[in-house]
Coordinates of C-alpha atoms and ligand atoms in Angstrom, one line a residue:
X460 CA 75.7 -85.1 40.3
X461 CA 75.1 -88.0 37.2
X462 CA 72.3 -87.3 35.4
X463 CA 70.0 -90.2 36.2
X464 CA 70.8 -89.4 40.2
X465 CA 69.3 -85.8 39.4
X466 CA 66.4 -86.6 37.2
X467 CA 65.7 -89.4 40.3
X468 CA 66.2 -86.7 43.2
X469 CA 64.1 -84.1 41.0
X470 CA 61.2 -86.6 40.4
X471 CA 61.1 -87.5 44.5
X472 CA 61.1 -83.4 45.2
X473 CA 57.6 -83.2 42.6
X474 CA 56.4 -86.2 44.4
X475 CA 56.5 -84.5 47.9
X476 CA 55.1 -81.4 47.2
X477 CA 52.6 -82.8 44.4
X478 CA 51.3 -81.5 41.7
X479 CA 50.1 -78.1 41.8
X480 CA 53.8 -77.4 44.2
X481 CA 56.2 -77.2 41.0
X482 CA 56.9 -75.5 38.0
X483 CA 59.5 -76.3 35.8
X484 CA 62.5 -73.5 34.5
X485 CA 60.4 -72.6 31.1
X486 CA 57.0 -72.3 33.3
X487 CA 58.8 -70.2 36.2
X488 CA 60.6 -67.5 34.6
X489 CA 59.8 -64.8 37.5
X490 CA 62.4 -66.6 39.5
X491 CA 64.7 -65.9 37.2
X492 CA 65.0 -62.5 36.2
X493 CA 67.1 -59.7 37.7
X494 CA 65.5 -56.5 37.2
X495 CA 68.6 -54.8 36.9
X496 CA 69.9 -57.4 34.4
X497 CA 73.3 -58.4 36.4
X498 CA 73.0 -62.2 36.2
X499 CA 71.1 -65.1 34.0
X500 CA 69.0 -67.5 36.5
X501 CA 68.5 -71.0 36.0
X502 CA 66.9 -74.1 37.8
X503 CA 65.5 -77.0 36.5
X504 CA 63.2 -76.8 38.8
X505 CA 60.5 -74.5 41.6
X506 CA 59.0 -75.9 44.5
X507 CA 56.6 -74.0 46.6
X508 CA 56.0 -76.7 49.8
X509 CA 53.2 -75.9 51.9
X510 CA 54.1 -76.8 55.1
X511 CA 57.4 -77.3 57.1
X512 CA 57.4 -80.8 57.0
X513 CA 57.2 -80.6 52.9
X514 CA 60.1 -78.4 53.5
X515 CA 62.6 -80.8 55.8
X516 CA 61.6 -83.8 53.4
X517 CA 63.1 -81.4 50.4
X518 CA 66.2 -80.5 52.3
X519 CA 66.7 -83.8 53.3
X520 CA 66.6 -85.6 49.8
X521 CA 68.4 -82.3 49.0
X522 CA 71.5 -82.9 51.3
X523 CA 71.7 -86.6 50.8
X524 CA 72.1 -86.3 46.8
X525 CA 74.0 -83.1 47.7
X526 CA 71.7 -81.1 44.9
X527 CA 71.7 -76.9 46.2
X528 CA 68.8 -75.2 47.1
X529 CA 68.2 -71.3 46.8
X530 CA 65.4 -70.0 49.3
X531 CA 63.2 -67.5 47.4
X532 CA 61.2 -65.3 49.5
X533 CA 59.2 -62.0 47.4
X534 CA 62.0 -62.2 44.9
X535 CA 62.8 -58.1 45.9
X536 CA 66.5 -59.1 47.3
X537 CA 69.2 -56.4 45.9
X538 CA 72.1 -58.4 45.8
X539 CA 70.6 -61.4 43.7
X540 CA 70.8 -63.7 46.8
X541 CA 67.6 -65.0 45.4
X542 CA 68.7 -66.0 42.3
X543 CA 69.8 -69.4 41.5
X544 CA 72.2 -70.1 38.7
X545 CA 73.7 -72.4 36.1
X546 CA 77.3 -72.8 38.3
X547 CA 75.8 -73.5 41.2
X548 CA 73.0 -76.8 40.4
X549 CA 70.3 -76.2 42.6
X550 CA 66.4 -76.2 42.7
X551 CA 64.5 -73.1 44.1
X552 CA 62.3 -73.2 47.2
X553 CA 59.9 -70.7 47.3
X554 CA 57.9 -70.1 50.4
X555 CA 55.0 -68.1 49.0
X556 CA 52.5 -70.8 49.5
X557 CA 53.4 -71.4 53.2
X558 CA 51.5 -67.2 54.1
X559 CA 49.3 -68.1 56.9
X560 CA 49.1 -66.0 60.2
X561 CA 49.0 -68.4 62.7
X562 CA 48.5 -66.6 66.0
X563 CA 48.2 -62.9 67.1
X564 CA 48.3 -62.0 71.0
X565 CA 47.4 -59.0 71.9
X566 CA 48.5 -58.9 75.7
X567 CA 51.5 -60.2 74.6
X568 CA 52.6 -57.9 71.7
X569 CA 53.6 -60.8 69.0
X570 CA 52.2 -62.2 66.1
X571 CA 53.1 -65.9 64.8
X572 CA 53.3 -66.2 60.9
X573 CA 54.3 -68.3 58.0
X574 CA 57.9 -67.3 56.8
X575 CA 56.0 -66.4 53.1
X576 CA 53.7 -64.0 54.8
X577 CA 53.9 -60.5 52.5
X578 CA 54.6 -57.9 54.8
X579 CA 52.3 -55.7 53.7
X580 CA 49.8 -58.7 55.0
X581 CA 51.3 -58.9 58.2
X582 CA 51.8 -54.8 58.9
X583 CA 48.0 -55.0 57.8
X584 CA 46.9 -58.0 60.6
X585 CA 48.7 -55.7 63.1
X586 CA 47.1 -52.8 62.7
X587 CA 43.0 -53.7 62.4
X588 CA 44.3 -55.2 66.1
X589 CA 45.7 -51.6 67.0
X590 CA 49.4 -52.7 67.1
X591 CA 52.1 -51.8 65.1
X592 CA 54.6 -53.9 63.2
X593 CA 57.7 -51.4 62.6
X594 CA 59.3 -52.9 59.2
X595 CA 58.0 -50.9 56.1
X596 CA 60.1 -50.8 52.8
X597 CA 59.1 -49.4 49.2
X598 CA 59.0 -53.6 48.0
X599 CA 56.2 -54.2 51.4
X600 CA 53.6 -55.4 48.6
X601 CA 56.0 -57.9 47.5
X602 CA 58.8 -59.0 50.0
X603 CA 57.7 -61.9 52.5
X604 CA 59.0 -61.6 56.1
X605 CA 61.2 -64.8 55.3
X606 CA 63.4 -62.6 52.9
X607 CA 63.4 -60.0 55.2
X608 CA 64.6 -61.9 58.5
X609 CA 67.2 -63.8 55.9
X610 CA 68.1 -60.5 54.7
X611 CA 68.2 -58.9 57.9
X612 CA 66.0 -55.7 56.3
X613 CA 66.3 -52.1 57.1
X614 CA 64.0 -50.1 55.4
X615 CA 62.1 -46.3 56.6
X616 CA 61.8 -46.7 60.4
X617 CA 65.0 -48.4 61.4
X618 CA 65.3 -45.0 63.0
X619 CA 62.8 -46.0 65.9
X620 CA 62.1 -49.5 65.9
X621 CA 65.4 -51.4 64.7
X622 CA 66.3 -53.7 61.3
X623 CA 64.7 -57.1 61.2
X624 CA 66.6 -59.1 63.8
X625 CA 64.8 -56.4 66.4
X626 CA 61.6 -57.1 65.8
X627 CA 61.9 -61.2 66.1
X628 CA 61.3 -62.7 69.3
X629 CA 61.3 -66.6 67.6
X630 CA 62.1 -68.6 64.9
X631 CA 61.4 -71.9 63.2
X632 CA 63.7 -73.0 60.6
X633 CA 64.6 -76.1 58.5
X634 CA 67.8 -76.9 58.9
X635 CA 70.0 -78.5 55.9
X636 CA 70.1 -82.3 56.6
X637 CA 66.0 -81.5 57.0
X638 CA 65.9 -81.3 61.2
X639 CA 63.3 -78.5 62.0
X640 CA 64.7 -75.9 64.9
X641 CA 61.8 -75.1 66.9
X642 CA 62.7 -71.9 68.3
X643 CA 59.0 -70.2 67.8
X644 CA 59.1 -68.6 71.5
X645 CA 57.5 -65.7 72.1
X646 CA 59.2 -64.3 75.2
X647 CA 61.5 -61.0 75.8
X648 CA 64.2 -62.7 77.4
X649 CA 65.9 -66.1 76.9
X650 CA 69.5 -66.6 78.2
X651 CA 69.6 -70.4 77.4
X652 CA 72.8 -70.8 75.6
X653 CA 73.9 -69.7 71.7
X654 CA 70.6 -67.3 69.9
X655 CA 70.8 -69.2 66.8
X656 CA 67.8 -67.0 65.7
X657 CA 69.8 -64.5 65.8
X658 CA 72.6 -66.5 63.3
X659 CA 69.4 -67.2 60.6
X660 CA 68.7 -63.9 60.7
X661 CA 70.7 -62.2 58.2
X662 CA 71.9 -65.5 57.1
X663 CA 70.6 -64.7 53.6
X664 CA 69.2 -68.4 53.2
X665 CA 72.8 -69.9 53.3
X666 CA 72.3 -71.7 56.5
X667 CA 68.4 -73.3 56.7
X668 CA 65.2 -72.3 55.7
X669 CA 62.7 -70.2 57.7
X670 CA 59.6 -71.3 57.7
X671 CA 57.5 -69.3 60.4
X672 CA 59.0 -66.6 63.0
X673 CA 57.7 -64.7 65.8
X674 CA 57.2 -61.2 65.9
X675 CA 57.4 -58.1 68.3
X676 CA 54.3 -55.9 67.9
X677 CA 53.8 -52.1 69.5
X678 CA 50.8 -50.6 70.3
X679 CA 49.6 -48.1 67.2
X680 CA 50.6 -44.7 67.9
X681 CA 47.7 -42.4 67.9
X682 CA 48.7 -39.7 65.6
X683 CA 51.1 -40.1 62.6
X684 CA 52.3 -37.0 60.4
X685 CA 54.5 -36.9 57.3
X686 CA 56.3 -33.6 57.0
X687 CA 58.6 -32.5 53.3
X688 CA 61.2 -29.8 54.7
X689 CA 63.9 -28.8 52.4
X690 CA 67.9 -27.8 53.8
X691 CA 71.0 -26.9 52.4
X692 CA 73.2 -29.5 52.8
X693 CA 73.5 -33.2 54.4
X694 CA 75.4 -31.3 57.4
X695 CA 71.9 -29.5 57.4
X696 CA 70.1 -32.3 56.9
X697 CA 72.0 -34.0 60.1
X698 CA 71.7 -30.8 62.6
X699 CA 68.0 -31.1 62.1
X700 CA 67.7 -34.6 63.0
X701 CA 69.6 -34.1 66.2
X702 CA 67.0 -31.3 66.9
X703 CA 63.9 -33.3 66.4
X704 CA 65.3 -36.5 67.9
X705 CA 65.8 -34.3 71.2
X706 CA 62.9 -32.4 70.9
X707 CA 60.3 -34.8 69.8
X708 CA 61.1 -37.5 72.5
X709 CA 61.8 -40.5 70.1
X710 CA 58.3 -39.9 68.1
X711 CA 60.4 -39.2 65.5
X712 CA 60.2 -42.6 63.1
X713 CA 61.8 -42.1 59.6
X714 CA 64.2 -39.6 58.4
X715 CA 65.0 -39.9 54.9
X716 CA 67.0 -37.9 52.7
X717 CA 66.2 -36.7 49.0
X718 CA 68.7 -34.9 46.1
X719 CA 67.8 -32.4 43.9
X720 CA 68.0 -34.9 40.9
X721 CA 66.0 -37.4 42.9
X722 CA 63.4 -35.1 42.6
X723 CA 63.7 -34.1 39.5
X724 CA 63.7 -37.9 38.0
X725 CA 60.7 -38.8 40.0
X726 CA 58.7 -35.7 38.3
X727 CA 60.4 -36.4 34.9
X728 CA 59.9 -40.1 34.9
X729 CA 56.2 -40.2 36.9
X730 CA 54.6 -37.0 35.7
X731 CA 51.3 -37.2 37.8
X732 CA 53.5 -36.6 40.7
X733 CA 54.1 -33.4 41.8
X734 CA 56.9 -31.0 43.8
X735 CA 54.9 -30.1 47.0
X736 CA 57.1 -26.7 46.9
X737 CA 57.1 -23.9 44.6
X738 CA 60.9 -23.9 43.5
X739 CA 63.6 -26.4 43.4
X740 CA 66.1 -26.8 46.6
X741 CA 69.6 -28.8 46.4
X742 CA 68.1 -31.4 49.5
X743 CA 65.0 -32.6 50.6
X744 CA 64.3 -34.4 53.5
X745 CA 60.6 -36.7 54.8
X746 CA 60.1 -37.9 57.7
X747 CA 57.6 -39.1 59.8
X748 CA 56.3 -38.4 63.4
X749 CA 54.0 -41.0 65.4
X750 CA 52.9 -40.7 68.8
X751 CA 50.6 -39.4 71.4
X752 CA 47.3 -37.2 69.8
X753 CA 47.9 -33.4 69.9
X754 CA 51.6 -34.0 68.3
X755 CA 51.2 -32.1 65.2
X756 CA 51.6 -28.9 67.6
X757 CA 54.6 -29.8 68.3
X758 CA 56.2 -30.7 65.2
X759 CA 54.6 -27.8 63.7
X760 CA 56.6 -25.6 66.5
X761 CA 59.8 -27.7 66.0
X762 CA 59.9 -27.0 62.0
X763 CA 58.6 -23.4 62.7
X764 CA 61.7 -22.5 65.0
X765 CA 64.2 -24.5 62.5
X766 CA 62.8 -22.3 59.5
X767 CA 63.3 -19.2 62.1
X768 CA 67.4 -20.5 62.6
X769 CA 67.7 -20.7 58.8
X770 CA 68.4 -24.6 59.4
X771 CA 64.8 -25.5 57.5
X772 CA 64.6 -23.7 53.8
X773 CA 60.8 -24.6 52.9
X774 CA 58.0 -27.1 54.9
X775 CA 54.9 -29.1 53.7
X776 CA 53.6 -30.8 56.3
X777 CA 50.7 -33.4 54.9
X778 CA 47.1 -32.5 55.9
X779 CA 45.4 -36.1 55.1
X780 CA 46.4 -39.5 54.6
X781 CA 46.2 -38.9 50.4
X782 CA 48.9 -36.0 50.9
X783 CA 51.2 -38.1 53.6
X784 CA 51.2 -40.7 50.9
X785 CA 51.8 -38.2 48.1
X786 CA 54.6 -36.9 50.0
X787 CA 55.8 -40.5 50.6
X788 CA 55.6 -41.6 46.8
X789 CA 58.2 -39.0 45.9
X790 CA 60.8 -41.0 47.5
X791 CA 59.3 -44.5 47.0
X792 CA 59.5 -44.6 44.2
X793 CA 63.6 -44.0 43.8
X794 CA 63.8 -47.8 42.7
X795 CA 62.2 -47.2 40.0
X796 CA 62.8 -43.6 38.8
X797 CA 66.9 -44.8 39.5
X798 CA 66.2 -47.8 36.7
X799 CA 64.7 -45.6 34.4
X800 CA 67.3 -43.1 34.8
X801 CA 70.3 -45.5 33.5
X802 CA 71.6 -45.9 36.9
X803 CA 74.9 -48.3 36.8
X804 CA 76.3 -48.3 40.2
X805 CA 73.9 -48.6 43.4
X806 CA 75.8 -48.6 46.6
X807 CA 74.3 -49.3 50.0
X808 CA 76.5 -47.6 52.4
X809 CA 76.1 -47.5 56.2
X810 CA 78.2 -44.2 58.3
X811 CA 78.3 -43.6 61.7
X812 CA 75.4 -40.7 61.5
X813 CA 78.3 -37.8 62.1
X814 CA 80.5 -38.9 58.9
X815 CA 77.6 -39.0 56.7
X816 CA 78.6 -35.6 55.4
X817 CA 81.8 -36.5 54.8
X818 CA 81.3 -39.6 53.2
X819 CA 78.8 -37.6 50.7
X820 CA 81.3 -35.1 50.1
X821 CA 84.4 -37.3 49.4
X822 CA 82.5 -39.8 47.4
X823 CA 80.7 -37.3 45.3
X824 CA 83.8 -35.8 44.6
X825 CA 86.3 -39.1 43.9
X826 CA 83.3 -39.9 41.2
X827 CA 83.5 -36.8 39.4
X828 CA 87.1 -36.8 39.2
X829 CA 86.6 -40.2 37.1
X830 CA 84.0 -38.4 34.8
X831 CA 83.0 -35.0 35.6
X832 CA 79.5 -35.2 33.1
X833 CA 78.4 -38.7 35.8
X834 CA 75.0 -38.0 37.7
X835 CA 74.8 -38.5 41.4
X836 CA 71.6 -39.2 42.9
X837 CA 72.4 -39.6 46.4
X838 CA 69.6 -40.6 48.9
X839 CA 68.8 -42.6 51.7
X840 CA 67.5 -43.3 55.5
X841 CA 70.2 -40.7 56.3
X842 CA 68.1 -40.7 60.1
X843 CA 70.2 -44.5 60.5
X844 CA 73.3 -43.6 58.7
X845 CA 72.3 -45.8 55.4
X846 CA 72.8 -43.8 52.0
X847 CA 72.3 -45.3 48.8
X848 CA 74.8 -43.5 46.0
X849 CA 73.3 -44.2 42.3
X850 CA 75.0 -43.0 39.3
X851 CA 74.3 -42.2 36.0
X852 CA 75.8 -41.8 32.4
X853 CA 75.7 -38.3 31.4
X854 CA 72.5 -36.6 30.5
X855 CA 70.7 -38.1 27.0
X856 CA 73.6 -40.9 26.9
X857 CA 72.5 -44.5 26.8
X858 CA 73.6 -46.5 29.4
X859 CA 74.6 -49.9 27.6
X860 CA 76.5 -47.6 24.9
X861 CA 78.1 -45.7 28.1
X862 CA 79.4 -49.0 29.8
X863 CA 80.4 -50.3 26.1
X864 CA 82.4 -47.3 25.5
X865 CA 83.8 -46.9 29.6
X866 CA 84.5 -50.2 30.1
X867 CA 85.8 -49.4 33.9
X868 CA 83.6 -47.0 35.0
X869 CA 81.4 -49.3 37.0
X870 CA 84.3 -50.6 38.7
X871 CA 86.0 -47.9 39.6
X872 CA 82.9 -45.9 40.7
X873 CA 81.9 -48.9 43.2
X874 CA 85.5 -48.4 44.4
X875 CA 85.2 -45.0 44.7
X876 CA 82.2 -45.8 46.8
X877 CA 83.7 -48.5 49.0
X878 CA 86.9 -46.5 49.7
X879 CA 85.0 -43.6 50.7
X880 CA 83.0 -46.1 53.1
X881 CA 85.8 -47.5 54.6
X882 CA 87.7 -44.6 55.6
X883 CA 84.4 -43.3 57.1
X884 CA 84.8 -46.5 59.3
X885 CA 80.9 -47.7 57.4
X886 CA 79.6 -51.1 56.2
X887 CA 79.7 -51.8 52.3
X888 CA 76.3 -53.6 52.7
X889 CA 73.8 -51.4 55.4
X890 CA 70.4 -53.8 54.4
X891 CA 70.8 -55.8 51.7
X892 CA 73.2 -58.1 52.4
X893 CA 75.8 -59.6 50.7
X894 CA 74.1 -62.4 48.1
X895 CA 75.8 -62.9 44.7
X896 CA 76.6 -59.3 43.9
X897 CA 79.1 -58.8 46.9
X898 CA 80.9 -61.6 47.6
X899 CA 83.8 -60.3 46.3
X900 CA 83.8 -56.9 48.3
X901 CA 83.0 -59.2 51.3
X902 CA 86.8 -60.8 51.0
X903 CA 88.0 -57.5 50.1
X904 CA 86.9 -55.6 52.6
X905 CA 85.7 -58.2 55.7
X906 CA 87.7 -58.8 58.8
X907 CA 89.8 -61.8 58.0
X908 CA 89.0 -63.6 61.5
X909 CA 85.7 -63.0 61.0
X910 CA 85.5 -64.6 57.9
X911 CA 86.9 -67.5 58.5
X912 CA 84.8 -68.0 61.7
X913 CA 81.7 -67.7 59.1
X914 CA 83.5 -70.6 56.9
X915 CA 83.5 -72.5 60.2
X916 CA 79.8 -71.9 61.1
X917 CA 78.8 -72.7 57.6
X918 CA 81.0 -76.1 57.5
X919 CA 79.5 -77.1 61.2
X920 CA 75.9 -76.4 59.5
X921 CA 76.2 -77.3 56.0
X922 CA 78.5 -79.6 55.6
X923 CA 77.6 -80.5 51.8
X924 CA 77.3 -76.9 51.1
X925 CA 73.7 -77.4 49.7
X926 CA 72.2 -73.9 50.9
X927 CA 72.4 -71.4 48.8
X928 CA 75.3 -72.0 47.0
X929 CA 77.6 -69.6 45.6
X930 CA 75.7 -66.6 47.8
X931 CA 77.6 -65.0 50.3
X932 CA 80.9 -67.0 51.4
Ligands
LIG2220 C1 61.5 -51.0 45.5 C2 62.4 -51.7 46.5 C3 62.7 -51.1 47.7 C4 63.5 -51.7 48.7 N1 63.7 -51.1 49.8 C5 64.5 -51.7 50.8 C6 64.7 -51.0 52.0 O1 64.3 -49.9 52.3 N2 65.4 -51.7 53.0 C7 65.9 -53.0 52.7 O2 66.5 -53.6 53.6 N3 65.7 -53.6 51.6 C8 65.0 -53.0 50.6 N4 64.8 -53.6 49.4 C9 65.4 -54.9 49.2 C10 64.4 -56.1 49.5 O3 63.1 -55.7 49.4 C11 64.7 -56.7 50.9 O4 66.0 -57.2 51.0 C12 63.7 -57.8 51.3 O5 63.9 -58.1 52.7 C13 63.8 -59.1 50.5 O6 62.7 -59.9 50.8 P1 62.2 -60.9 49.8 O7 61.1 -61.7 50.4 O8 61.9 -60.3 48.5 O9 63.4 -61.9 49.7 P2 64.2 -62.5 48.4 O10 64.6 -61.4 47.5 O11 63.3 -63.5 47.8 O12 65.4 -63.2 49.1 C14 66.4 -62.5 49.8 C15 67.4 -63.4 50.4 O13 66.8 -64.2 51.4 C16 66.8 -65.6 51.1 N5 65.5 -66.1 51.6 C17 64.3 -65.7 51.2 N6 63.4 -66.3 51.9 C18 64.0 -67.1 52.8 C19 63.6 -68.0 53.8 N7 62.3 -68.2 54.1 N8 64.5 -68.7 54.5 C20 65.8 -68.5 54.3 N9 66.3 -67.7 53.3 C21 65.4 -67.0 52.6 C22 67.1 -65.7 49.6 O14 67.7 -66.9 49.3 C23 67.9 -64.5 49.4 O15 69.3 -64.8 49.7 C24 64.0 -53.0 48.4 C25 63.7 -53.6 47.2 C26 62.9 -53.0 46.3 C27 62.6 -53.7 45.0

């Protein structure tokens, strides 16, 4: 675009969302930054609209001077879908100032809110009404449920209640040449043609803007228990959540699995944690149960016949809501304790629940035949089939002086990683989506005819290409 057409389109944008509604690039640099340092952002320019009708005006002046625009929910996306850049000219349209609950029914089971609702807001507006929301992630102080519809999110309880996409019954959404969708229904069923909520979702902002969604609520479960149990192996790890998904009668709601050095970085790099047991073990696993009162009985049985088998090593099971959290913190925190750590690869893998041993053997070994002296810290919600593989330089080396010196070893260790997952029949990308990081895998590794089905959808719906350029196709 010339440069007086911009300057003229970028004046109109400040003039519809006024004054306090923009920030320039040197004013608005947390919009910017990649936490793990992968890509430079740049816009000249943030608007945060605060309504839906700020937001069609934007996308329409957007599409008709054919300027880009990159949605930007909490800014927690792992594949950088959120960050605009130089190649790409676009503004940035972040939703935070559009956060308002706008209805919650109880009879009904749904909630109405504003796509830059935190979910840590919205979880917290279910529960004072005794309903559950069932989305919770480490970034829930921080992610808005716009990000996590466009991102499709997994997180701890995908286990029992779904990703994202299950727990939307409605949508509203701005589509590029500014006509709003009004697709806010709140009902179970609706066979009335194509679900293009179901198309936004997972979308990652590269189709129209979300603005407000309905939601699916469940009544609170009366008793909720965190329980630590350590096994021997992921094949361990697996057995015992077949046993507890039979025996508990689908109370059970997250199944995560922890490494050895996962738990050693998160007591190196956050000393007032602490290991709830009194020795090391090679695997961990936490998991939570929620259901009826009088529960605890039975998940106490449950974990006292598995340590009987030999299946269960060691079990802490969390006698208040300070040591379920404790417990909880340990794994939590991975994001961080992985950053600290030097990690250079972070894969999000999804198996089919019975290869996940497999996949965890083969990729553990193809990275150690590249450099025996790497660090694995393999962890994950292993109860949905989603393991994250991070790797390390070797212990006391720096990682910029690692890559420097093994210039390939990030490459070939994703490869390792995406072989691995594709002869274990998995998904490169289980929850966050495919944004700037992956388009490439996407070609590499996506079914051709879907692909070029998605090229079709995105030329019906974005014709000038305006949304979210450069993430995902
Ligand atoms: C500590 C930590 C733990 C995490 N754990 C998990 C986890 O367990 N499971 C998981 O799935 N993810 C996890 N994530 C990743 C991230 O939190 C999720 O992907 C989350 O859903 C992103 O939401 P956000 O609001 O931050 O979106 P952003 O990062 O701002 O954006 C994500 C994508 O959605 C688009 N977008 C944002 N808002 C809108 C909108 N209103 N309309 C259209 N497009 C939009 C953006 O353009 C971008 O492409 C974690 C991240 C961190 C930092």
């Amino acid at each position: 675009m010339a440069t007086c057409n911009l300057e003229n389109a970028l004046d109109t944008l400040k003039t519809i969302v006024g004054t306090r509604g923009w920030l320039s690039f040197e004013d608005a640099q947390k919009y910017f930054i990649d936490p793990r340092d992968r890509i430079q952002g740049y816009a000249p320019l943030v608007l945060m609209p605060q309504s839906t009708l700020h937001v069609s005006e934007i996308l329409r002046i957007c599409n008709s001077t054919k300027l880009g625009i990159v949605p930007f929910g909490g800014g927690t996306g792992g594949v950088c879908g959120h960050i605009a850049t130089r190649e790409q000219p676009s503004v940035v349209l972040s939703l935070e100032r559009m956060n308002s609950i706008r209805s919650l029914d109880i009879i009904n089971n749904s909630m109405t809110v504003e796509a830059g609702c935190i979910l840590k807001a919205v979880q917290e507006a279910a529960r004072i009404n005794d309903r559950r929301f069932g989305l919770s992630l480490a970034s829930e102080g921080s992610c808005q449920i716009g990000g996590n519809l466009a991102s499709n999110a997994g997180g701890i309880q995908v286990l029992r209640y779904g990703n994202t996409r299950d727990l939307c019954l409605g949508i509203e959404a701005v589509m590029p040449d500014g006509s709003i969708l009004n697709d806010l229904q709140t009902v179970r069923k609706n066979n009335t043609g194509y679900d293009l909520r179901h198309l936004l979702i997972g979308s990652e902002g590269t189709l129209g803007v979300i603005t407000a969604a309905a939601l699916k609520l469940l009544p609170l479960p009366k008793e909720s228990i965190s329980a630590m149990v350590s096994v021997r192996s992921p094949d361990s790890a697996v057995e015992l959540l077949h046993l507890l998904g039979d025996r508990l009668g689908g109370t059970l709601s997250a199944f995560e699995l922890m490494s050895y050095l996962g738990m050693k970085l998160a007591l190196q790099y956050f000393p007032v944690q602490r290991d709830p047991f009194s020795k090391p073990y090679s695997w961990y696993i936490i998991m939570d149960i929620e259901g009826r009162k009088g529960i605890r009985l039975e998940v106490e049985n449950c974990l006292a016949k598995a340590f009987e088998s030999g299946l269960v090593l060691d079990s802490v099971i969390g006698q208040s809501e300070a040591q379920r959290n404790q417990l909880w913190q340990l794994r939590e925190l991975a994001y961080e304790y992985n950053k600290l750590a030097g990690a250079f690869c972070s894969s999000d893998t999804a198996v089919p629940i019975d290869q996940i041993n497999t996949f965890i053997t083969r990729v553990t070994r193809d990275i150690l035949c590249i450099n025996s002296e790497l660090r694995i810290n393999t962890y994950g919600h292993i109860g949905d089939g989603n393991i994250h593989i991070n790797v390390f330089p070797p212990e006391h080396v720096d990682k910029a002086d690692f890559l420097k010196t093994h210039p390939h070893i990030q490459k070939n260790t994703y490869e390792c990683v995406n072989q691995a997952t594709q002869l274990c029949g998995g998904s490169i990308s289980a929850e966050h989506g495919i944004g700037r990081m992956k388009t490439d895998d996407l070609l590499a590794y996506g079914d051709p005819t879907k692909l070029s089905l998605m090229r079709a959808i995105k030329q019906a719906i974005d014709p000038n290409g305006i949304m979210n350029p450069g993430a995902v196709l």
